[in-house]
PDB file of C-alpha atoms in Angstrom:
ATOM      1  CA  MET A   1      10.956 -11.413  -6.099  1.00 94.00           C
ATOM      2  CA  ILE A   2      10.093  -9.755  -3.209  1.00 96.00           C
ATOM      3  CA  PHE A   3      10.860  -6.098  -2.426  1.00 97.00           C
ATOM      4  CA  GLY A   4      10.030  -5.791   1.093  1.00 97.00           C
ATOM      5  CA  ILE A   5       8.159  -7.020   4.084  1.00 98.00           C
ATOM      6  CA  GLY A   6       6.705  -5.091   6.777  1.00 97.00           C
ATOM      7  CA  VAL A   7       4.803  -5.696  10.072  1.00 98.00           C
ATOM      8  CA  ASP A   8       3.071  -3.832  12.469  1.00 97.00           C
ATOM      9  CA  VAL A   9       1.333  -4.539  15.960  1.00 98.00           C
ATOM     10  CA  LEU A  10      -0.825  -1.953  17.405  1.00 96.00           C
ATOM     11  CA  GLU A  11      -3.209  -2.074  20.478  1.00 96.00           C
ATOM     12  CA  ALA A  12      -6.799  -1.186  19.429  1.00 95.00           C
ATOM     13  CA  ALA A  13      -7.073   0.917  22.672  1.00 95.00           C
ATOM     14  CA  ARG A  14      -4.587   3.383  21.401  1.00 95.00           C
ATOM     15  CA  ILE A  15      -6.660   4.188  18.184  1.00 94.00           C
ATOM     16  CA  LYS A  16      -9.889   4.445  20.475  1.00 93.00           C
ATOM     17  CA  LYS A  17      -8.112   6.828  22.686  1.00 95.00           C
ATOM     18  CA  THR A  18      -6.882   8.747  19.803  1.00 95.00           C
ATOM     19  CA  LEU A  19     -10.330   8.749  18.256  1.00 94.00           C
ATOM     20  CA  ALA A  20     -11.962  10.168  21.318  1.00 94.00           C
ATOM     21  CA  ARG A  21      -9.390  13.205  21.516  1.00 95.00           C
ATOM     22  CA  PHE A  22      -9.311  13.871  17.733  1.00 95.00           C
ATOM     23  CA  GLY A  23     -12.404  12.614  16.280  1.00 92.00           C
ATOM     24  CA  ASP A  24     -13.146  13.268  12.499  1.00 94.00           C
ATOM     25  CA  HIS A  25      -9.721  15.463  12.010  1.00 95.00           C
ATOM     26  CA  PHE A  26      -8.106  12.243  12.887  1.00 96.00           C
ATOM     27  CA  ILE A  27      -9.947  10.509  10.433  1.00 96.00           C
ATOM     28  CA  GLU A  28      -9.513  13.033   7.786  1.00 95.00           C
ATOM     29  CA  ARG A  29      -5.670  12.958   8.225  1.00 95.00           C
ATOM     30  CA  LEU A  30      -5.490   9.136   8.021  1.00 96.00           C
ATOM     31  CA  LEU A  31      -7.806   7.925   5.328  1.00 97.00           C
ATOM     32  CA  MET A  32      -7.649   7.872   1.780  1.00 97.00           C
ATOM     33  CA  PRO A  33     -11.138   8.983   0.137  1.00 96.00           C
ATOM     34  CA  ALA A  34     -11.700   5.184  -0.887  1.00 96.00           C
ATOM     35  CA  GLU A  35     -10.903   4.251   2.882  1.00 97.00           C
ATOM     36  CA  ARG A  36     -13.167   6.809   4.007  1.00 96.00           C
ATOM     37  CA  ALA A  37     -15.967   5.428   1.783  1.00 96.00           C
ATOM     38  CA  GLN A  38     -15.526   2.145   3.344  1.00 96.00           C
ATOM     39  CA  LEU A  39     -15.466   3.340   6.664  1.00 96.00           C
ATOM     40  CA  ALA A  40     -18.956   4.731   6.292  1.00 95.00           C
ATOM     41  CA  ARG A  41     -20.356   1.304   5.440  1.00 95.00           C
ATOM     42  CA  THR A  42     -18.279  -0.463   8.376  1.00 94.00           C
ATOM     43  CA  LYS A  43     -20.353  -1.837  11.499  1.00 94.00           C
ATOM     44  CA  ARG A  44     -17.202  -1.335  13.571  1.00 93.00           C
ATOM     45  CA  PRO A  45     -15.611   1.786  13.113  1.00 94.00           C
ATOM     46  CA  GLU A  46     -12.942   1.678  15.689  1.00 94.00           C
ATOM     47  CA  ARG A  47     -11.563  -1.459  14.343  1.00 95.00           C
ATOM     48  CA  PHE A  48     -11.613  -0.490  10.701  1.00 96.00           C
ATOM     49  CA  ILE A  49      -9.464   2.681  11.437  1.00 97.00           C
ATOM     50  CA  ALA A  50      -7.270   0.504  13.610  1.00 97.00           C
ATOM     51  CA  MET A  51      -6.439  -2.160  10.942  1.00 97.00           C
ATOM     52  CA  ARG A  52      -5.911   0.746   8.647  1.00 97.00           C
ATOM     53  CA  PHE A  53      -3.373   2.701  10.589  1.00 97.00           C
ATOM     54  CA  ALA A  54      -1.741  -0.855  11.188  1.00 98.00           C
ATOM     55  CA  ALA A  55      -1.797  -1.623   7.414  1.00 98.00           C
ATOM     56  CA  LYS A  56      -0.464   1.954   6.493  1.00 97.00           C
ATOM     57  CA  GLU A  57       2.605   1.279   8.864  1.00 97.00           C
ATOM     58  CA  ALA A  58       3.725  -2.222   7.628  1.00 98.00           C
ATOM     59  CA  ILE A  59       3.226  -1.211   4.072  1.00 98.00           C
ATOM     60  CA  VAL A  60       5.702   1.790   4.404  1.00 97.00           C
ATOM     61  CA  LYS A  61       8.116  -0.417   6.649  1.00 97.00           C
ATOM     62  CA  ALA A  62       7.939  -2.614   3.496  1.00 97.00           C
ATOM     63  CA  MET A  63       8.626   0.140   1.248  1.00 96.00           C
ATOM     64  CA  GLY A  64      11.679   1.165   3.390  1.00 95.00           C
ATOM     65  CA  THR A  65      10.691   4.885   3.781  1.00 93.00           C
ATOM     66  CA  GLY A  66       8.536   4.799   6.765  1.00 91.00           C
ATOM     67  CA  PHE A  67       6.470   7.937   6.813  1.00 90.00           C
ATOM     68  CA  ALA A  68       9.226  10.249   5.465  1.00 88.00           C
ATOM     69  CA  HIS A  69      11.181  10.526   2.137  1.00 86.00           C
ATOM     70  CA  GLY A  70       8.276  11.707   0.215  1.00 86.00           C
ATOM     71  CA  ILE A  71       5.558   9.535   1.753  1.00 93.00           C
ATOM     72  CA  TRP A  72       2.824  10.883   4.299  1.00 94.00           C
ATOM     73  CA  ILE A  73       0.250   8.890   5.979  1.00 95.00           C
ATOM     74  CA  ARG A  74      -2.454   8.922   3.173  1.00 95.00           C
ATOM     75  CA  ASP A  75      -0.170   8.170   0.351  1.00 96.00           C
ATOM     76  CA  VAL A  76      -0.787   4.412   1.212  1.00 97.00           C
ATOM     77  CA  GLY A  77      -3.739   2.724   2.497  1.00 96.00           C
ATOM     78  CA  VAL A  78      -5.841  -0.585   2.090  1.00 97.00           C
ATOM     79  CA  VAL A  79      -9.353  -0.953   0.262  1.00 96.00           C
ATOM     80  CA  GLN A  80     -11.592  -4.286   0.025  1.00 94.00           C
ATOM     81  CA  ASN A  81     -12.027  -5.587  -3.005  1.00 93.00           C
ATOM     82  CA  ALA A  82     -15.626  -7.027  -3.988  1.00 92.00           C
ATOM     83  CA  TRP A  83     -14.747 -10.278  -2.403  1.00 94.00           C
ATOM     84  CA  GLY A  84     -13.381  -8.329   1.040  1.00 91.00           C
ATOM     85  CA  LYS A  85     -10.066  -8.962   0.404  1.00 95.00           C
ATOM     86  CA  PRO A  86      -7.555  -6.361   1.416  1.00 96.00           C
ATOM     87  CA  GLU A  87      -5.528  -4.738  -1.265  1.00 96.00           C
ATOM     88  CA  VAL A  88      -2.690  -2.114  -1.209  1.00 97.00           C
ATOM     89  CA  ALA A  89      -3.866   1.381  -2.767  1.00 97.00           C
ATOM     90  CA  TYR A  90      -1.873   4.368  -3.197  1.00 97.00           C
ATOM     91  CA  SER A  91      -2.489   7.996  -3.715  1.00 96.00           C
ATOM     92  CA  PRO A  92      -1.093   9.741  -6.926  1.00 96.00           C
ATOM     93  CA  ARG A  93       1.927  10.718  -4.842  1.00 95.00           C
ATOM     94  CA  GLY A  94       2.218   7.137  -3.362  1.00 96.00           C
ATOM     95  CA  GLU A  95       1.973   5.483  -6.862  1.00 96.00           C
ATOM     96  CA  LYS A  96       4.936   8.049  -8.168  1.00 95.00           C
ATOM     97  CA  MET A  97       7.021   6.828  -5.202  1.00 95.00           C
ATOM     98  CA  ARG A  98       6.327   3.253  -5.300  1.00 96.00           C
ATOM     99  CA  ARG A  99       7.109   3.164  -9.311  1.00 95.00           C
ATOM    100  CA  LYS A 100      10.406   5.124  -8.415  1.00 95.00           C
ATOM    101  CA  LEU A 101      11.397   2.636  -5.825  1.00 96.00           C
ATOM    102  CA  GLY A 102      10.532   0.003  -8.119  1.00 96.00           C
ATOM    103  CA  ILE A 103       7.834  -1.851  -6.061  1.00 97.00           C
ATOM    104  CA  GLY A 104       5.222  -4.187  -8.088  1.00 96.00           C
ATOM    105  CA  ASP A 105       2.014  -5.632  -6.716  1.00 96.00           C
ATOM    106  CA  GLY A 106       1.272  -5.582  -3.081  1.00 97.00           C
ATOM    107  CA  HIS A 107      -0.327  -7.891  -0.478  1.00 97.00           C
ATOM    108  CA  VAL A 108      -1.296  -7.282   2.934  1.00 98.00           C
ATOM    109  CA  THR A 109      -3.233  -9.178   5.781  1.00 97.00           C
ATOM    110  CA  LEU A 110      -4.907  -7.828   8.950  1.00 97.00           C
ATOM    111  CA  THR A 111      -6.262  -9.625  12.022  1.00 96.00           C
ATOM    112  CA  ASP A 112      -7.117  -8.445  15.504  1.00 95.00           C
ATOM    113  CA  GLU A 113      -7.411 -10.733  18.708  1.00 95.00           C
ATOM    114  CA  ALA A 114      -7.182 -10.030  22.390  1.00 93.00           C
ATOM    115  CA  GLY A 115      -7.180  -5.980  21.709  1.00 93.00           C
ATOM    116  CA  LEU A 116      -4.357  -6.432  19.407  1.00 97.00           C
ATOM    117  CA  ILE A 117      -4.093  -5.686  15.610  1.00 97.00           C
ATOM    118  CA  VAL A 118      -1.585  -7.197  13.422  1.00 98.00           C
ATOM    119  CA  ALA A 119      -0.703  -6.176   9.922  1.00 98.00           C
ATOM    120  CA  VAL A 120       1.724  -7.836   7.579  1.00 98.00           C
ATOM    121  CA  ALA A 121       2.804  -6.584   3.884  1.00 98.00           C
ATOM    122  CA  VAL A 122       4.723  -7.955   1.383  1.00 98.00           C
ATOM    123  CA  LEU A 123       5.620  -5.802  -1.565  1.00 98.00           C
ATOM    124  CA  GLU A 124       6.850  -7.455  -4.769  1.00 97.00           C
ATOM    125  CA  ALA A 125       9.602  -5.836  -6.873  1.00 97.00           C
ATOM    126  CA  ALA A 126       8.362  -4.616 -10.037  1.00 94.00           C
ATOM    127  CA  PRO A 127       9.207  -6.742 -13.283  1.00 89.00           C
ATOM    128  CA  LYS A 128      11.999  -5.694 -14.847  1.00 83.00           C
ATOM    129  CA  ALA A 129      11.597  -4.042 -18.434  1.00 74.00           C
ATOM    130  CA  LYS A 130      12.984  -6.366 -20.915  1.00 71.00           C
ATOM    131  CA  LYS A 131      15.638  -4.807 -23.003  1.00 69.00           C
ATOM    132  CA  LYS A 132      14.950  -5.001 -26.887  1.00 67.00           C
ATOM    133  CA  LYS A 133      17.842  -7.147 -28.649  1.00 66.00           C
ATOM    134  CA  ALA A 134      19.183  -4.976 -31.302  1.00 62.00           C
ATOM    135  CA  LYS A 135      18.220  -6.712 -34.431  1.00 67.00           C
ATOM    136  CA  VAL A 136      21.176  -8.246 -36.309  1.00 64.00           C
ATOM    137  CA  THR A 137      21.064  -7.695 -39.746  1.00 64.00           C
ATOM    138  CA  ARG A 138      23.094 -10.169 -41.826  1.00 65.00           C
ATOM    139  CA  PRO A 139      24.584  -9.457 -45.285  1.00 65.00           C
ATOM    140  CA  ARG A 140      22.595 -10.860 -48.016  1.00 67.00           C
ATOM    141  CA  ALA A 141      24.434 -13.322 -50.376  1.00 66.00           C
ATOM    142  CA  ARG A 142      25.349 -11.760 -53.702  1.00 67.00           C
ATOM    143  CA  ARG A 143      23.493 -12.793 -56.761  1.00 67.00           C
ATOM    144  CA  ARG A 144      25.905 -13.705 -59.534  1.00 62.00           C
TER     145      ARG A 144
END
């Protein structure tokens, strides 16, 4: 079952201006350590940062928290797996909130075209824990 869906659209030029103004300080405040490691290997850093910013916005919209209620911008993120697929990632604080809200797996897709970045996040509800059925004991038949 779906917990929430979030979408964000961002002008890439906005991130370019922010990077020009704040530089590494902006990157340190925005990216999780795993995201910074991937940024170091990318050939298009401005695009990478813009996509991560949009993805973070989409994820917190899907969570229903925004960047409030105990979630900061570095508490959610996106890292690519070995195949290049973007995957939702959480900091320890973000993970705690994810569990508290009852969120399971997360999915995100990113695209850019004509100077716009689009991110869509879908978060699944965590599976409900199955309640253990009380063991019914039946009286034994009496031997005579």
